[in-house]
C-alpha cells in the first residue's frame, strides 16, 4: 500500500465469476502503476480496508475502463466508495471514437492483442492459471498511458470539462440488488406464444431452475437453458428417455424435471403480469410528444458531434425532462438531471425543443 500511496494515479480492473456462480463475487483486483502491476486476491486477503481508503481519497486518480460495473461490484462486495475517477471508455465515447473496447484501443494505440477468451474462464477457481494471470495483468497495465493519450485529446478538442462531469457521476452509482422475479419466464423468447397449459409448465420449470441454481450456486443457464425450458414446456415428456437433454442433465435432474412437469400439468395457467397502474400504462401523450421532440433534437446534436446519441443525453434524462417540462433554465437546473457543463451546453436548446 505504501507504493500505491506515493502515486498520483493508479489503474484498476476486476474479474468476477458471474458466468460460474449464482452468488457471484469479485475474485481478483488488478492495480497498475507506471512501473509495476499488482494482482490482489480478495478471496485470500482478509482485509481490504486500506485499499478502500485509497479508492475514496480524491488525492489519487483511479483509472478504469468501463468503470461502472467494476465500481458497482466493489461497492457491493466491500462497501468501497470512490472519488477522482477517469474512465477510458467514457473518454473514448465522448471523443466519438467508434471502437471503444479495451481490446480495440490497446491494439490500435499500443499494438497489444488481448486474448479475450481468458475473460470467460472461471475466476473463482484457485489456483489461477498462468494465462489468467497474464490476461489480468494486461487488462490494467496499459490504462495509465491510455489515459494520458485520451486526456490530451480531450483537452485539445475542448471536451475536458464534459469528460470530468461525466466521470464524476460514476462515483455516485449505487448497487441495487435485483431479486429473483417469479414472473421472469414471461420474458423468455417465445413464451407469449405458448398455450395456457404450456405456460403453466414453463412457469413451474422456471421456478424449479432457480431453486436448483441457488442450491448449487451455479448460474441458471448452466442448470438448463431457456431453449430447453421452452421445448420441455411444449412437449411435456413423461419419461427420462424423452427429455432430450444431455446425459449429465438427465442424471442430475431427470426425475426432478419429470415430477415438475407432472405437477405443472395440474396447475392453473399463469396470468400475464398486470400493467403499471395509471390508465393503460402508456405515458401521457403530451409527455410522449415532448420526449419525441427531445429525441429529434438529440439525433441532430449527436450527428453534428459524431458521437452516439446517449453521449449527449440518455433516454432516462430526456424522459425526466419531458415529464417535468421546465420552462426556464432555472427550472431545468432544479431538476438536477444535468451537470453544469451540460446545462450550459444544451440547456437553451432543450428548452427550445420543449417549446416547439
Tab-separated table of C-alpha atoms in Angstrom:
chain	number	residue	atom	x	y	z
A	1	UNK	CA	0.000	0.000	0.000
A	2	UNK	CA	2.890	2.352	0.622
A	3	UNK	CA	3.856	2.268	-3.057
A	4	UNK	CA	0.282	2.991	-4.119
A	5	UNK	CA	0.012	5.992	-1.814
A	6	UNK	CA	3.052	7.554	-3.458
A	7	UNK	CA	1.401	7.657	-6.882
A	8	UNK	CA	-0.958	10.408	-8.133
A	9	UNK	CA	-2.842	7.873	-10.269
A	10	UNK	CA	-3.420	4.138	-10.369
A	11	UNK	CA	-5.197	1.907	-12.862
A	12	UNK	CA	-7.681	-0.739	-11.749
A	13	UNK	CA	-9.749	-3.598	-13.101
A	14	UNK	CA	-11.629	-6.520	-11.584
A	15	UNK	CA	-12.592	-10.054	-12.549
A	16	UNK	CA	-15.648	-11.876	-11.215
A	17	UNK	CA	-17.170	-15.336	-11.552
A	18	UNK	CA	-20.664	-14.368	-12.735
A	19	UNK	CA	-20.539	-16.950	-15.540
A	20	UNK	CA	-19.961	-19.728	-12.997
A	21	UNK	CA	-21.783	-18.786	-9.762
A	22	UNK	CA	-25.332	-17.833	-8.823
A	23	UNK	CA	-23.941	-15.773	-5.937
A	24	UNK	CA	-21.092	-14.250	-7.907
A	25	UNK	CA	-18.342	-12.090	-6.404
A	26	UNK	CA	-15.219	-10.117	-7.193
A	27	UNK	CA	-12.440	-12.692	-7.487
A	28	UNK	CA	-9.455	-10.563	-8.497
A	29	UNK	CA	-8.494	-6.896	-8.332
A	30	UNK	CA	-5.777	-5.659	-10.677
A	31	UNK	CA	-3.858	-2.490	-9.818
A	32	UNK	CA	-1.232	-0.979	-12.115
A	33	UNK	CA	1.305	1.781	-11.546
A	34	UNK	CA	3.625	3.104	-14.264
A	35	UNK	CA	6.305	0.522	-13.493
A	36	UNK	CA	4.582	-2.344	-11.690
A	37	UNK	CA	1.352	-4.368	-11.728
A	38	UNK	CA	-0.297	-5.900	-8.663
A	39	UNK	CA	-2.858	-8.696	-8.582
A	40	UNK	CA	-4.872	-8.711	-5.361
A	41	UNK	CA	-6.780	-11.861	-4.446
A	42	UNK	CA	-9.822	-10.828	-2.367
A	43	UNK	CA	-10.637	-14.497	-1.779
A	44	UNK	CA	-7.393	-14.834	0.171
A	45	UNK	CA	-6.724	-11.321	1.519
A	46	UNK	CA	-8.926	-10.875	4.611
A	47	UNK	CA	-8.720	-7.089	4.989
A	48	UNK	CA	-9.061	-4.732	2.029
A	49	UNK	CA	-9.862	-1.650	4.090
A	50	UNK	CA	-6.537	0.077	3.228
A	51	UNK	CA	-7.402	-0.243	-0.458
A	52	UNK	CA	-10.850	1.154	0.224
A	53	UNK	CA	-9.327	4.198	1.907
A	54	UNK	CA	-7.183	4.805	-1.164
A	55	UNK	CA	-10.096	4.499	-3.582
A	56	UNK	CA	-12.051	7.082	-1.603
A	57	UNK	CA	-9.113	9.526	-1.466
A	58	UNK	CA	-9.576	12.338	-4.029
A	59	UNK	CA	-5.811	12.968	-3.992
A	60	UNK	CA	-5.336	9.849	-6.143
A	61	UNK	CA	-6.918	9.437	-9.558
A	62	UNK	CA	-8.374	5.989	-10.242
A	63	UNK	CA	-8.334	4.925	-13.892
A	64	UNK	CA	-10.753	2.241	-15.123
A	65	UNK	CA	-12.063	1.090	-18.475
A	66	UNK	CA	-15.874	0.763	-18.470
A	67	UNK	CA	-15.820	1.601	-14.786
A	68	UNK	CA	-19.479	1.308	-13.841
A	69	UNK	CA	-19.673	-2.444	-13.352
A	70	UNK	CA	-16.340	-2.568	-11.508
A	71	UNK	CA	-17.462	0.207	-9.192
A	72	UNK	CA	-20.836	-1.418	-8.531
A	73	UNK	CA	-19.245	-4.763	-7.707
A	74	UNK	CA	-16.590	-3.239	-5.453
A	75	UNK	CA	-19.255	-1.261	-3.630
A	76	UNK	CA	-21.446	-4.339	-3.222
A	77	UNK	CA	-18.749	-6.748	-2.065
A	78	UNK	CA	-16.556	-4.459	0.039
A	79	UNK	CA	-18.513	-1.278	0.738
A	80	UNK	CA	-15.923	0.863	-1.048
A	81	UNK	CA	-16.571	4.466	-2.048
A	82	UNK	CA	-14.865	6.346	-4.852
A	83	UNK	CA	-13.535	9.771	-5.746
A	84	UNK	CA	-11.496	11.208	-8.623
A	85	UNK	CA	-12.226	8.734	-11.429
A	86	UNK	CA	-11.140	8.534	-15.048
A	87	UNK	CA	-12.892	6.098	-17.371
A	88	UNK	CA	-11.046	5.437	-20.627
A	89	UNK	CA	-14.178	4.086	-22.333
A	90	UNK	CA	-16.229	7.155	-21.376
A	91	UNK	CA	-13.425	9.370	-22.680
A	92	UNK	CA	-13.229	7.489	-25.975
A	93	UNK	CA	-17.009	7.747	-26.462
A	94	UNK	CA	-17.013	11.487	-25.753
A	95	UNK	CA	-14.352	11.848	-28.426
A	96	UNK	CA	-16.560	9.959	-30.868
A	97	UNK	CA	-14.176	7.039	-31.337
A	98	UNK	CA	-16.040	4.162	-32.928
A	99	UNK	CA	-14.019	1.294	-31.454
A	100	UNK	CA	-14.048	1.780	-27.679
A	101	UNK	CA	-13.493	-1.713	-26.288
A	102	UNK	CA	-10.268	-2.089	-24.343
A	103	UNK	CA	-9.051	-4.768	-26.758
A	104	UNK	CA	-9.575	-2.464	-29.750
A	105	UNK	CA	-7.915	0.525	-28.064
A	106	UNK	CA	-4.864	-1.444	-26.944
A	107	UNK	CA	-4.386	-2.990	-30.361
A	108	UNK	CA	-4.721	0.345	-32.153
A	109	UNK	CA	-2.581	2.506	-29.874
A	110	UNK	CA	-0.113	0.038	-28.344
A	111	UNK	CA	-0.054	-2.894	-30.739
A	112	UNK	CA	-1.182	-5.247	-27.964
A	113	UNK	CA	-3.589	-8.093	-28.734
A	114	UNK	CA	-5.626	-9.378	-25.789
A	115	UNK	CA	-6.857	-12.961	-25.759
A	116	UNK	CA	-10.407	-12.210	-24.626
A	117	UNK	CA	-11.223	-15.919	-24.358
A	118	UNK	CA	-9.483	-15.899	-20.991
A	119	UNK	CA	-12.016	-13.366	-19.728
A	120	UNK	CA	-14.685	-16.073	-19.891
A	121	UNK	CA	-12.820	-18.521	-17.643
A	122	UNK	CA	-13.679	-19.282	-14.013
A	123	UNK	CA	-12.011	-16.584	-11.918
A	124	UNK	CA	-13.305	-18.143	-8.707
A	125	UNK	CA	-11.181	-21.305	-9.008
A	126	UNK	CA	-7.786	-21.491	-7.386
A	127	UNK	CA	-5.052	-21.613	-8.370
A	128	UNK	CA	-5.444	-19.224	-11.289
A	129	UNK	CA	-3.664	-20.326	-14.442
A	130	UNK	CA	-0.680	-18.548	-15.956
A	131	UNK	CA	-2.906	-17.480	-18.856
A	132	UNK	CA	-5.407	-15.926	-16.435
A	133	UNK	CA	-2.699	-14.084	-14.522
A	134	UNK	CA	-1.164	-12.760	-17.735
A	135	UNK	CA	-4.527	-11.621	-19.094
A	136	UNK	CA	-5.482	-9.955	-15.814
A	137	UNK	CA	-2.210	-8.028	-15.667
A	138	UNK	CA	-2.597	-6.732	-19.237
A	139	UNK	CA	-6.162	-5.598	-18.548
A	140	UNK	CA	-4.876	-2.815	-16.286
A	141	UNK	CA	-1.246	-2.468	-17.412
A	142	UNK	CA	-1.878	-0.027	-20.286
A	143	UNK	CA	-4.662	2.036	-18.717
A	144	UNK	CA	-2.391	4.792	-17.422
A	145	UNK	CA	-0.709	5.546	-20.765
A	146	UNK	CA	-4.114	5.195	-22.476
A	147	UNK	CA	-5.482	7.729	-20.020
A	148	UNK	CA	-2.723	10.199	-20.928
A	149	UNK	CA	-3.445	9.814	-24.622
A	150	UNK	CA	-7.179	10.336	-24.131
A	151	UNK	CA	-6.789	13.248	-21.717
A	152	UNK	CA	-4.559	15.088	-24.183
A	153	UNK	CA	-7.128	14.618	-26.946
A	154	UNK	CA	-9.994	15.734	-24.694
A	155	UNK	CA	-8.070	18.892	-23.848
A	156	UNK	CA	-7.188	19.544	-27.472
A	157	UNK	CA	-10.813	19.231	-28.582
A	158	UNK	CA	-12.301	21.221	-25.727
A	159	UNK	CA	-14.050	18.242	-24.160
A	160	UNK	CA	-12.226	18.079	-20.835
A	161	UNK	CA	-14.986	19.669	-18.741
A	162	UNK	CA	-17.583	17.383	-20.278
A	163	UNK	CA	-15.460	14.341	-19.519
A	164	UNK	CA	-14.807	15.435	-15.940
A	165	UNK	CA	-18.530	15.907	-15.359
A	166	UNK	CA	-19.413	12.504	-16.796
A	167	UNK	CA	-16.715	10.725	-14.829
A	168	UNK	CA	-17.588	12.449	-11.568
A	169	UNK	CA	-21.089	10.999	-11.880
A	170	UNK	CA	-19.649	7.473	-11.880
A	171	UNK	CA	-18.684	7.754	-8.227
A	172	UNK	CA	-22.364	8.068	-7.295
A	173	UNK	CA	-23.632	4.897	-8.991
A	174	UNK	CA	-25.412	2.664	-6.500
A	175	UNK	CA	-25.680	-1.091	-6.495
A	176	UNK	CA	-29.306	-2.222	-6.297
A	177	UNK	CA	-29.906	-5.908	-5.679
A	178	UNK	CA	-32.334	-7.356	-8.199
A	179	UNK	CA	-34.409	-10.031	-6.502
A	180	UNK	CA	-35.497	-13.086	-8.409
A	181	UNK	CA	-38.626	-12.326	-10.405
A	182	UNK	CA	-41.019	-15.312	-10.373
A	183	UNK	CA	-42.737	-13.809	-13.420
A	184	UNK	CA	-39.470	-13.632	-15.345
A	185	UNK	CA	-40.487	-16.584	-17.502
A	186	UNK	CA	-42.701	-14.209	-19.486
A	187	UNK	CA	-39.505	-12.644	-20.849
A	188	UNK	CA	-38.188	-15.906	-22.308
A	189	UNK	CA	-38.249	-15.706	-26.090
A	190	UNK	CA	-41.418	-17.283	-27.424
A	191	UNK	CA	-43.139	-17.592	-24.041
A	192	UNK	CA	-46.091	-15.414	-25.015
A	193	UNK	CA	-46.769	-17.678	-27.985
A	194	UNK	CA	-47.361	-20.715	-25.774
A	195	UNK	CA	-50.772	-22.144	-24.993
A	196	UNK	CA	-52.063	-21.693	-21.412
A	197	UNK	CA	-51.263	-25.280	-20.395
A	198	UNK	CA	-47.722	-24.903	-21.784
A	199	UNK	CA	-47.256	-21.650	-19.907
A	200	UNK	CA	-48.146	-23.420	-16.675
A	201	UNK	CA	-45.340	-25.909	-17.272
A	202	UNK	CA	-42.895	-23.164	-18.246
A	203	UNK	CA	-43.637	-21.283	-15.027
A	204	UNK	CA	-43.016	-24.329	-12.846
A	205	UNK	CA	-39.828	-25.246	-14.716
A	206	UNK	CA	-38.588	-21.667	-14.410
A	207	UNK	CA	-39.162	-21.657	-10.636
A	208	UNK	CA	-37.570	-25.104	-10.321
A	209	UNK	CA	-34.491	-23.989	-12.258
A	210	UNK	CA	-33.908	-21.027	-9.987
A	211	UNK	CA	-34.152	-23.173	-6.854
A	212	UNK	CA	-31.661	-25.637	-8.325
A	213	UNK	CA	-29.297	-22.834	-9.344
A	214	UNK	CA	-29.371	-21.329	-5.865
A	215	UNK	CA	-28.739	-24.658	-4.193
A	216	UNK	CA	-25.810	-25.460	-6.487
A	217	UNK	CA	-24.533	-21.861	-6.600
A	218	UNK	CA	-24.471	-22.006	-10.376
A	219	UNK	CA	-25.998	-19.584	-12.914
A	220	UNK	CA	-29.468	-20.724	-14.027
A	221	UNK	CA	-28.338	-21.147	-17.647
A	222	UNK	CA	-25.799	-23.744	-16.505
A	223	UNK	CA	-28.616	-25.808	-14.993
A	224	UNK	CA	-30.759	-25.786	-18.119
A	225	UNK	CA	-31.095	-23.189	-20.867
A	226	UNK	CA	-34.129	-21.176	-21.889
A	227	UNK	CA	-34.493	-23.058	-25.178
A	228	UNK	CA	-34.657	-26.365	-23.295
A	229	UNK	CA	-37.286	-24.944	-20.927
A	230	UNK	CA	-39.393	-23.967	-23.912
A	231	UNK	CA	-39.064	-27.412	-25.531
A	232	UNK	CA	-39.995	-29.186	-22.317
A	233	UNK	CA	-42.987	-26.891	-21.832
A	234	UNK	CA	-44.290	-27.709	-25.290
A	235	UNK	CA	-43.514	-31.430	-25.422
A	236	UNK	CA	-44.122	-32.239	-21.724
A	237	UNK	CA	-42.311	-35.599	-21.735
A	238	UNK	CA	-43.264	-38.262	-19.199
A	239	UNK	CA	-40.176	-40.492	-19.422
A	240	UNK	CA	-36.453	-39.918	-18.924
A	241	UNK	CA	-35.652	-41.081	-22.437
A	242	UNK	CA	-37.892	-38.395	-23.893
A	243	UNK	CA	-36.263	-35.414	-22.149
A	244	UNK	CA	-33.700	-34.913	-24.934
A	245	UNK	CA	-31.172	-33.316	-22.607
A	246	UNK	CA	-27.504	-34.067	-22.065
A	247	UNK	CA	-26.596	-37.235	-20.219
A	248	UNK	CA	-25.357	-35.179	-17.306
A	249	UNK	CA	-28.597	-33.182	-17.107
A	250	UNK	CA	-30.707	-36.340	-17.211
A	251	UNK	CA	-28.592	-37.973	-14.482
A	252	UNK	CA	-28.722	-34.923	-12.220
A	253	UNK	CA	-32.175	-33.540	-12.855
A	254	UNK	CA	-34.230	-36.021	-14.906
A	255	UNK	CA	-36.513	-37.392	-12.179
A	256	UNK	CA	-36.990	-33.956	-10.676
A	257	UNK	CA	-37.890	-32.461	-14.060
A	258	UNK	CA	-40.493	-35.126	-14.753
A	259	UNK	CA	-42.034	-34.511	-11.331
A	260	UNK	CA	-42.201	-30.770	-12.009
A	261	UNK	CA	-43.863	-31.340	-15.382
A	262	UNK	CA	-46.463	-33.690	-13.874
A	263	UNK	CA	-47.216	-31.206	-11.117
A	264	UNK	CA	-47.452	-28.313	-13.581
A	265	UNK	CA	-49.986	-30.204	-15.685
A	266	UNK	CA	-52.393	-29.946	-12.752
A	267	UNK	CA	-51.665	-26.263	-12.104
A	268	UNK	CA	-53.798	-23.359	-13.370
A	269	UNK	CA	-52.242	-21.338	-16.202
A	270	UNK	CA	-50.472	-18.135	-15.141
A	271	UNK	CA	-51.965	-14.747	-15.863
A	272	UNK	CA	-49.881	-12.115	-17.641
A	273	UNK	CA	-48.277	-9.576	-15.266
A	274	UNK	CA	-50.505	-6.609	-14.506
A	275	UNK	CA	-49.776	-3.376	-16.314
A	276	UNK	CA	-48.460	-0.472	-14.245
A	277	UNK	CA	-51.161	1.472	-12.509
A	278	UNK	CA	-52.492	4.529	-14.259
A	279	UNK	CA	-54.797	4.030	-17.230
A	280	UNK	CA	-53.371	1.665	-19.813
A	281	UNK	CA	-49.779	2.110	-18.632
A	282	UNK	CA	-48.902	4.421	-21.512
A	283	UNK	CA	-47.347	7.812	-20.792
A	284	UNK	CA	-49.327	10.975	-21.202
A	285	UNK	CA	-49.475	11.885	-24.925
A	286	UNK	CA	-48.123	15.365	-24.165
A	287	UNK	CA	-45.129	13.795	-22.423
A	288	UNK	CA	-44.622	11.463	-25.374
A	289	UNK	CA	-44.712	14.387	-27.809
A	290	UNK	CA	-42.145	16.309	-25.777
A	291	UNK	CA	-39.944	13.226	-25.484
A	292	UNK	CA	-40.070	12.724	-29.262
A	293	UNK	CA	-39.051	16.341	-29.865
A	294	UNK	CA	-36.153	15.984	-27.440
A	295	UNK	CA	-35.007	12.791	-29.160
A	296	UNK	CA	-35.154	14.511	-32.557
A	297	UNK	CA	-33.018	17.314	-31.158
A	298	UNK	CA	-30.569	14.780	-29.710
A	299	UNK	CA	-30.207	12.961	-33.031
A	300	UNK	CA	-29.106	16.188	-34.682
A	301	UNK	CA	-26.736	17.111	-31.857
A	302	UNK	CA	-25.137	13.681	-31.798
A	303	UNK	CA	-24.730	13.628	-35.581
A	304	UNK	CA	-23.068	17.031	-35.528
A	305	UNK	CA	-20.608	15.827	-32.882
A	306	UNK	CA	-20.229	12.379	-34.469
A	307	UNK	CA	-20.953	10.605	-31.187
A	308	UNK	CA	-23.502	8.052	-30.047
A	309	UNK	CA	-26.804	9.632	-29.025
A	310	UNK	CA	-26.541	8.710	-25.326
A	311	UNK	CA	-23.232	10.595	-25.070
A	312	UNK	CA	-25.302	13.750	-25.464
A	313	UNK	CA	-28.089	12.701	-23.063
A	314	UNK	CA	-29.573	9.348	-22.082
A	315	UNK	CA	-33.161	8.324	-22.730
A	316	UNK	CA	-33.816	8.418	-18.989
A	317	UNK	CA	-32.637	12.019	-18.822
A	318	UNK	CA	-34.752	13.007	-21.811
A	319	UNK	CA	-37.864	11.354	-20.355
A	320	UNK	CA	-37.374	13.034	-16.983
A	321	UNK	CA	-37.096	16.405	-18.706
A	322	UNK	CA	-40.124	15.640	-20.887
A	323	UNK	CA	-42.214	14.769	-17.821
A	324	UNK	CA	-41.150	17.860	-15.881
A	325	UNK	CA	-41.481	20.229	-18.869
A	326	UNK	CA	-39.278	23.009	-17.444
A	327	UNK	CA	-39.898	26.445	-18.922
A	328	UNK	CA	-36.666	28.151	-17.849
A	329	UNK	CA	-33.017	27.365	-17.251
A	330	UNK	CA	-33.655	27.746	-13.534
A	331	UNK	CA	-36.393	25.119	-13.624
A	332	UNK	CA	-34.227	22.848	-15.740
A	333	UNK	CA	-31.314	23.208	-13.322
A	334	UNK	CA	-33.599	22.493	-10.362
A	335	UNK	CA	-34.323	19.032	-11.785
A	336	UNK	CA	-30.677	18.136	-11.058
A	337	UNK	CA	-30.552	15.988	-14.177
A	338	UNK	CA	-27.837	17.967	-15.942
A	339	UNK	CA	-24.458	18.908	-14.575
A	340	UNK	CA	-23.120	22.462	-15.012
A	341	UNK	CA	-21.412	21.701	-18.336
A	342	UNK	CA	-24.428	20.031	-19.950
A	343	UNK	CA	-26.747	22.722	-18.629
A	344	UNK	CA	-24.556	25.392	-20.179
A	345	UNK	CA	-24.038	23.484	-23.424
A	346	UNK	CA	-27.542	22.101	-24.019
A	347	UNK	CA	-29.926	23.947	-21.699
A	348	UNK	CA	-31.230	26.627	-24.064
A	349	UNK	CA	-31.590	24.117	-26.907
A	350	UNK	CA	-33.545	21.720	-24.716
A	351	UNK	CA	-35.967	24.454	-23.705
A	352	UNK	CA	-36.402	25.432	-27.354
A	353	UNK	CA	-37.180	21.825	-28.294
A	354	UNK	CA	-39.701	21.533	-25.465
A	355	UNK	CA	-41.481	24.705	-26.559
A	356	UNK	CA	-41.596	23.818	-30.267
